[in-house]
């Protein structure tokens, strides 16, 4: 198993720079779109979520390793496993997120993400502290049964999380039509 590299460690400085840039952009165009107290709440929820994830992450990883030991296929670390794992992880994320809106149990854990009065990059940081208790990991953990190593799942899940960050903005109106057809974009997420 390769050493665990966490892309989020490198993304956090970019998150901060982008939030500050968006704050400056909004300040000139629509100052009512950012509220310092709201942003601080988002940062506090993001910090709490990080701590909660650190406390429960070892348990989820251990469960994923146990499941991986009983996997259906031996996929390994071949090049094509990475993009396939990313697409399947994104599909699992979709179902987790959809359940977060359709099933009361999951909504109780997800609702704080929708509690801001503003829609900006700091809102992306409003994550749950109760994801482990709500069993939100059950949507992604079956990928270990398929044969994706839990370290690979963590890695692609981190890139998925990085991608989800930047779509929480009103600063980007729309992308070219072909991009809008294929990808989840800020304009799609605003509709959500």
PDB file of C-alpha atoms in Angstrom:
ATOM      1  CA  UNK A   1       0.000   0.000   0.000  1.00  0.00           C
ATOM      2  CA  UNK A   2       1.432   3.407  -0.908  1.00  0.00           C
ATOM      3  CA  UNK A   3       1.869   6.172   1.658  1.00  0.00           C
ATOM      4  CA  UNK A   4      -1.343   8.116   2.175  1.00  0.00           C
ATOM      5  CA  UNK A   5      -1.209  11.436   0.396  1.00  0.00           C
ATOM      6  CA  UNK A   6      -4.061  13.780   1.255  1.00  0.00           C
ATOM      7  CA  UNK A   7      -4.752  16.289  -1.547  1.00  0.00           C
ATOM      8  CA  UNK A   8      -6.935  18.327   0.816  1.00  0.00           C
ATOM      9  CA  UNK A   9      -3.826  19.311   2.790  1.00  0.00           C
ATOM     10  CA  UNK A  10      -2.649  21.123  -0.342  1.00  0.00           C
ATOM     11  CA  UNK A  11      -6.090  22.438  -1.285  1.00  0.00           C
ATOM     12  CA  UNK A  12      -6.831  24.225   2.001  1.00  0.00           C
ATOM     13  CA  UNK A  13      -4.526  27.187   1.255  1.00  0.00           C
ATOM     14  CA  UNK A  14      -6.210  27.515  -2.152  1.00  0.00           C
ATOM     15  CA  UNK A  15      -9.621  27.383  -0.446  1.00  0.00           C
ATOM     16  CA  UNK A  16      -8.616  30.268   1.809  1.00  0.00           C
ATOM     17  CA  UNK A  17      -7.203  32.314  -1.075  1.00  0.00           C
ATOM     18  CA  UNK A  18     -10.342  31.708  -3.153  1.00  0.00           C
ATOM     19  CA  UNK A  19     -12.664  32.648  -0.276  1.00  0.00           C
ATOM     20  CA  UNK A  20     -10.747  35.889   0.300  1.00  0.00           C
ATOM     21  CA  UNK A  21     -10.739  36.639  -3.450  1.00  0.00           C
ATOM     22  CA  UNK A  22     -14.477  36.013  -3.636  1.00  0.00           C
ATOM     23  CA  UNK A  23     -15.044  38.248  -0.590  1.00  0.00           C
ATOM     24  CA  UNK A  24     -13.131  41.069  -2.289  1.00  0.00           C
ATOM     25  CA  UNK A  25     -14.994  40.534  -5.572  1.00  0.00           C
ATOM     26  CA  UNK A  26     -18.378  40.509  -3.819  1.00  0.00           C
ATOM     27  CA  UNK A  27     -17.500  43.538  -1.716  1.00  0.00           C
ATOM     28  CA  UNK A  28     -17.279  45.628  -4.889  1.00  0.00           C
ATOM     29  CA  UNK A  29     -20.246  44.102  -6.737  1.00  0.00           C
ATOM     30  CA  UNK A  30     -22.788  42.921  -4.141  1.00  0.00           C
ATOM     31  CA  UNK A  31     -21.687  43.497  -0.534  1.00  0.00           C
ATOM     32  CA  UNK A  32     -24.893  41.962   0.834  1.00  0.00           C
ATOM     33  CA  UNK A  33     -23.775  38.533  -0.441  1.00  0.00           C
ATOM     34  CA  UNK A  34     -21.160  38.067   2.301  1.00  0.00           C
ATOM     35  CA  UNK A  35     -21.731  38.429   6.025  1.00  0.00           C
ATOM     36  CA  UNK A  36     -18.684  38.049   8.301  1.00  0.00           C
ATOM     37  CA  UNK A  37     -20.711  36.272  11.012  1.00  0.00           C
ATOM     38  CA  UNK A  38     -22.114  33.832   8.478  1.00  0.00           C
ATOM     39  CA  UNK A  39     -18.622  33.143   7.139  1.00  0.00           C
ATOM     40  CA  UNK A  40     -17.296  32.558  10.663  1.00  0.00           C
ATOM     41  CA  UNK A  41     -20.134  30.099  11.273  1.00  0.00           C
ATOM     42  CA  UNK A  42     -19.175  28.250   8.090  1.00  0.00           C
ATOM     43  CA  UNK A  43     -15.533  28.140   9.194  1.00  0.00           C
ATOM     44  CA  UNK A  44     -16.528  26.866  12.650  1.00  0.00           C
ATOM     45  CA  UNK A  45     -18.709  24.127  11.162  1.00  0.00           C
ATOM     46  CA  UNK A  46     -15.919  23.170   8.773  1.00  0.00           C
ATOM     47  CA  UNK A  47     -13.428  22.975  11.632  1.00  0.00           C
ATOM     48  CA  UNK A  48     -15.808  20.864  13.712  1.00  0.00           C
ATOM     49  CA  UNK A  49     -16.411  18.559  10.778  1.00  0.00           C
ATOM     50  CA  UNK A  50     -12.669  18.106  10.319  1.00  0.00           C
ATOM     51  CA  UNK A  51     -12.225  17.225  14.001  1.00  0.00           C
ATOM     52  CA  UNK A  52     -15.192  14.831  13.951  1.00  0.00           C
ATOM     53  CA  UNK A  53     -13.817  13.211  10.798  1.00  0.00           C
ATOM     54  CA  UNK A  54     -10.400  12.797  12.382  1.00  0.00           C
ATOM     55  CA  UNK A  55     -11.956  11.149  15.425  1.00  0.00           C
ATOM     56  CA  UNK A  56     -14.112   8.704  13.457  1.00  0.00           C
ATOM     57  CA  UNK A  57     -11.944   8.255  10.361  1.00  0.00           C
ATOM     58  CA  UNK A  58      -9.883   5.394  11.779  1.00  0.00           C
ATOM     59  CA  UNK A  59     -13.032   3.398  12.493  1.00  0.00           C
ATOM     60  CA  UNK A  60     -14.391   3.903   8.985  1.00  0.00           C
ATOM     61  CA  UNK A  61     -11.000   3.098   7.452  1.00  0.00           C
ATOM     62  CA  UNK A  62     -10.747  -0.064   9.578  1.00  0.00           C
ATOM     63  CA  UNK A  63     -14.209  -1.131   8.454  1.00  0.00           C
ATOM     64  CA  UNK A  64     -13.254  -0.440   4.830  1.00  0.00           C
ATOM     65  CA  UNK A  65     -10.080  -2.526   5.252  1.00  0.00           C
ATOM     66  CA  UNK A  66     -12.078  -5.420   6.705  1.00  0.00           C
ATOM     67  CA  UNK A  67     -14.515  -5.207   3.786  1.00  0.00           C
ATOM     68  CA  UNK A  68     -11.601  -4.955   1.344  1.00  0.00           C
ATOM     69  CA  UNK A  69     -10.170  -8.198   2.728  1.00  0.00           C
ATOM     70  CA  UNK A  70     -13.438  -9.840   1.606  1.00  0.00           C
ATOM     71  CA  UNK A  71     -13.583  -8.117  -1.799  1.00  0.00           C
ATOM     72  CA  UNK A  72     -15.170  -9.547  -4.934  1.00  0.00           C
ATOM     73  CA  UNK A  73     -12.363  -8.532  -7.302  1.00  0.00           C
ATOM     74  CA  UNK A  74      -8.657  -7.840  -6.967  1.00  0.00           C
ATOM     75  CA  UNK A  75      -8.390  -4.521  -8.809  1.00  0.00           C
ATOM     76  CA  UNK A  76      -5.069  -3.400  -7.372  1.00  0.00           C
ATOM     77  CA  UNK A  77      -3.311  -0.167  -8.283  1.00  0.00           C
ATOM     78  CA  UNK A  78      -3.537  -0.326 -12.082  1.00  0.00           C
ATOM     79  CA  UNK A  79      -3.841   2.984 -13.939  1.00  0.00           C
ATOM     80  CA  UNK A  80      -7.445   2.473 -15.098  1.00  0.00           C
ATOM     81  CA  UNK A  81      -8.637   1.819 -11.533  1.00  0.00           C
ATOM     82  CA  UNK A  82      -8.096   5.472 -10.593  1.00  0.00           C
ATOM     83  CA  UNK A  83     -10.525   7.092 -13.050  1.00  0.00           C
ATOM     84  CA  UNK A  84     -13.018   4.251 -12.565  1.00  0.00           C
ATOM     85  CA  UNK A  85     -12.796   4.642  -8.797  1.00  0.00           C
ATOM     86  CA  UNK A  86     -13.302   8.413  -9.151  1.00  0.00           C
ATOM     87  CA  UNK A  87     -16.434   7.974 -11.277  1.00  0.00           C
ATOM     88  CA  UNK A  88     -17.879   5.337  -8.941  1.00  0.00           C
ATOM     89  CA  UNK A  89     -17.014   7.447  -5.906  1.00  0.00           C
ATOM     90  CA  UNK A  90     -18.782  10.397  -7.516  1.00  0.00           C
ATOM     91  CA  UNK A  91     -21.823   8.193  -8.120  1.00  0.00           C
ATOM     92  CA  UNK A  92     -21.746   7.097  -4.479  1.00  0.00           C
ATOM     93  CA  UNK A  93     -21.456  10.751  -3.457  1.00  0.00           C
ATOM     94  CA  UNK A  94     -24.460  11.568  -5.625  1.00  0.00           C
ATOM     95  CA  UNK A  95     -26.574   8.949  -3.846  1.00  0.00           C
ATOM     96  CA  UNK A  96     -25.324  10.045  -0.433  1.00  0.00           C
ATOM     97  CA  UNK A  97     -26.196  13.633  -1.254  1.00  0.00           C
ATOM     98  CA  UNK A  98     -29.558  12.739  -2.749  1.00  0.00           C
ATOM     99  CA  UNK A  99     -30.373  10.685   0.351  1.00  0.00           C
ATOM    100  CA  UNK A 100     -29.315  13.688   2.414  1.00  0.00           C
ATOM    101  CA  UNK A 101     -32.232  15.526   0.839  1.00  0.00           C
ATOM    102  CA  UNK A 102     -34.780  12.704   0.617  1.00  0.00           C
ATOM    103  CA  UNK A 103     -34.330  10.659   3.809  1.00  0.00           C
ATOM    104  CA  UNK A 104     -34.980  12.433   7.104  1.00  0.00           C
ATOM    105  CA  UNK A 105     -32.225  10.535   8.915  1.00  0.00           C
ATOM    106  CA  UNK A 106     -29.590  11.774   6.475  1.00  0.00           C
ATOM    107  CA  UNK A 107     -31.202  15.221   6.146  1.00  0.00           C
ATOM    108  CA  UNK A 108     -30.773  15.735   9.893  1.00  0.00           C
ATOM    109  CA  UNK A 109     -27.029  15.445   9.317  1.00  0.00           C
ATOM    110  CA  UNK A 110     -26.952  17.397   6.036  1.00  0.00           C
ATOM    111  CA  UNK A 111     -29.283  20.310   6.842  1.00  0.00           C
ATOM    112  CA  UNK A 112     -26.556  22.496   8.365  1.00  0.00           C
ATOM    113  CA  UNK A 113     -24.907  22.662   4.937  1.00  0.00           C
ATOM    114  CA  UNK A 114     -28.032  24.482   3.727  1.00  0.00           C
ATOM    115  CA  UNK A 115     -28.376  26.730   6.770  1.00  0.00           C
ATOM    116  CA  UNK A 116     -26.515  29.758   5.428  1.00  0.00           C
ATOM    117  CA  UNK A 117     -28.425  32.816   4.270  1.00  0.00           C
ATOM    118  CA  UNK A 118     -25.715  33.384   1.655  1.00  0.00           C
ATOM    119  CA  UNK A 119     -24.350  31.294  -1.172  1.00  0.00           C
ATOM    120  CA  UNK A 120     -20.603  31.606  -1.478  1.00  0.00           C
ATOM    121  CA  UNK A 121     -17.438  29.557  -1.208  1.00  0.00           C
ATOM    122  CA  UNK A 122     -17.442  29.647   2.579  1.00  0.00           C
ATOM    123  CA  UNK A 123     -20.788  27.823   2.463  1.00  0.00           C
ATOM    124  CA  UNK A 124     -18.968  24.787   1.071  1.00  0.00           C
ATOM    125  CA  UNK A 125     -17.231  24.477   4.441  1.00  0.00           C
ATOM    126  CA  UNK A 126     -20.554  24.009   6.289  1.00  0.00           C
ATOM    127  CA  UNK A 127     -20.212  20.299   6.775  1.00  0.00           C
ATOM    128  CA  UNK A 128     -21.748  17.985   9.323  1.00  0.00           C
ATOM    129  CA  UNK A 129     -20.181  16.875  12.566  1.00  0.00           C
ATOM    130  CA  UNK A 130     -22.492  13.869  12.669  1.00  0.00           C
ATOM    131  CA  UNK A 131     -21.646  12.089   9.414  1.00  0.00           C
ATOM    132  CA  UNK A 132     -20.287   9.064  11.258  1.00  0.00           C
ATOM    133  CA  UNK A 133     -23.340   8.784  13.526  1.00  0.00           C
ATOM    134  CA  UNK A 134     -25.666   9.242  10.540  1.00  0.00           C
ATOM    135  CA  UNK A 135     -23.760   6.455   8.741  1.00  0.00           C
ATOM    136  CA  UNK A 136     -23.079   8.626   5.697  1.00  0.00           C
ATOM    137  CA  UNK A 137     -20.085   6.439   4.830  1.00  0.00           C
ATOM    138  CA  UNK A 138     -22.341   3.507   3.863  1.00  0.00           C
ATOM    139  CA  UNK A 139     -22.715   4.901   0.342  1.00  0.00           C
ATOM    140  CA  UNK A 140     -19.015   4.764  -0.448  1.00  0.00           C
ATOM    141  CA  UNK A 141     -17.868   1.758   1.537  1.00  0.00           C
ATOM    142  CA  UNK A 142     -19.300  -0.829  -0.923  1.00  0.00           C
ATOM    143  CA  UNK A 143     -16.544   0.236  -3.324  1.00  0.00           C
ATOM    144  CA  UNK A 144     -14.127  -1.646  -1.058  1.00  0.00           C
ATOM    145  CA  UNK A 145     -16.221  -4.794  -1.668  1.00  0.00           C
ATOM    146  CA  UNK A 146     -15.696  -4.267  -5.381  1.00  0.00           C
ATOM    147  CA  UNK A 147     -11.931  -4.311  -4.856  1.00  0.00           C
ATOM    148  CA  UNK A 148     -10.879  -0.677  -4.593  1.00  0.00           C
ATOM    149  CA  UNK A 149      -8.309  -0.280  -1.840  1.00  0.00           C
ATOM    150  CA  UNK A 150      -9.518   2.009   0.987  1.00  0.00           C
ATOM    151  CA  UNK A 151      -6.471   4.268   0.495  1.00  0.00           C
ATOM    152  CA  UNK A 152      -7.540   4.758  -3.136  1.00  0.00           C
ATOM    153  CA  UNK A 153     -11.073   5.544  -1.931  1.00  0.00           C
ATOM    154  CA  UNK A 154      -9.735   8.180   0.454  1.00  0.00           C
ATOM    155  CA  UNK A 155      -7.634   9.715  -2.294  1.00  0.00           C
ATOM    156  CA  UNK A 156     -10.358   9.996  -4.921  1.00  0.00           C
ATOM    157  CA  UNK A 157     -12.859  11.042  -2.250  1.00  0.00           C
ATOM    158  CA  UNK A 158     -10.544  13.920  -1.359  1.00  0.00           C
ATOM    159  CA  UNK A 159     -10.438  15.062  -4.995  1.00  0.00           C
ATOM    160  CA  UNK A 160     -14.224  14.819  -5.140  1.00  0.00           C
ATOM    161  CA  UNK A 161     -14.438  17.013  -2.038  1.00  0.00           C
ATOM    162  CA  UNK A 162     -12.062  19.543  -3.597  1.00  0.00           C
ATOM    163  CA  UNK A 163     -14.218  19.631  -6.719  1.00  0.00           C
ATOM    164  CA  UNK A 164     -17.381  20.156  -4.650  1.00  0.00           C
ATOM    165  CA  UNK A 165     -15.829  23.204  -2.945  1.00  0.00           C
ATOM    166  CA  UNK A 166     -15.613  25.502  -5.936  1.00  0.00           C
ATOM    167  CA  UNK A 167     -19.187  24.960  -7.159  1.00  0.00           C
ATOM    168  CA  UNK A 168     -20.539  26.909  -4.160  1.00  0.00           C
ATOM    169  CA  UNK A 169     -20.308  30.355  -5.688  1.00  0.00           C
ATOM    170  CA  UNK A 170     -22.327  33.035  -7.430  1.00  0.00           C
ATOM    171  CA  UNK A 171     -19.154  34.623  -8.811  1.00  0.00           C
ATOM    172  CA  UNK A 172     -19.205  32.234 -11.798  1.00  0.00           C
ATOM    173  CA  UNK A 173     -22.410  32.572 -13.781  1.00  0.00           C
ATOM    174  CA  UNK A 174     -22.196  29.850 -16.436  1.00  0.00           C
ATOM    175  CA  UNK A 175     -19.676  27.784 -18.330  1.00  0.00           C
ATOM    176  CA  UNK A 176     -19.868  26.908 -22.017  1.00  0.00           C
ATOM    177  CA  UNK A 177     -22.894  24.740 -22.779  1.00  0.00           C
ATOM    178  CA  UNK A 178     -20.891  21.546 -23.341  1.00  0.00           C
ATOM    179  CA  UNK A 179     -19.357  21.854 -19.856  1.00  0.00           C
ATOM    180  CA  UNK A 180     -22.772  22.503 -18.326  1.00  0.00           C
ATOM    181  CA  UNK A 181     -24.076  19.286 -19.957  1.00  0.00           C
ATOM    182  CA  UNK A 182     -21.302  17.103 -18.573  1.00  0.00           C
ATOM    183  CA  UNK A 183     -20.210  18.496 -15.200  1.00  0.00           C
ATOM    184  CA  UNK A 184     -21.811  19.670 -12.000  1.00  0.00           C
ATOM    185  CA  UNK A 185     -21.156  23.419 -12.179  1.00  0.00           C
ATOM    186  CA  UNK A 186     -21.863  26.459  -9.995  1.00  0.00           C
ATOM    187  CA  UNK A 187     -24.998  27.223 -12.019  1.00  0.00           C
ATOM    188  CA  UNK A 188     -26.299  23.665 -11.474  1.00  0.00           C
ATOM    189  CA  UNK A 189     -25.535  23.766  -7.787  1.00  0.00           C
ATOM    190  CA  UNK A 190     -27.306  27.103  -7.344  1.00  0.00           C
ATOM    191  CA  UNK A 191     -30.469  25.456  -8.702  1.00  0.00           C
ATOM    192  CA  UNK A 192     -29.979  22.641  -6.210  1.00  0.00           C
TER     193      UNK A 192
END
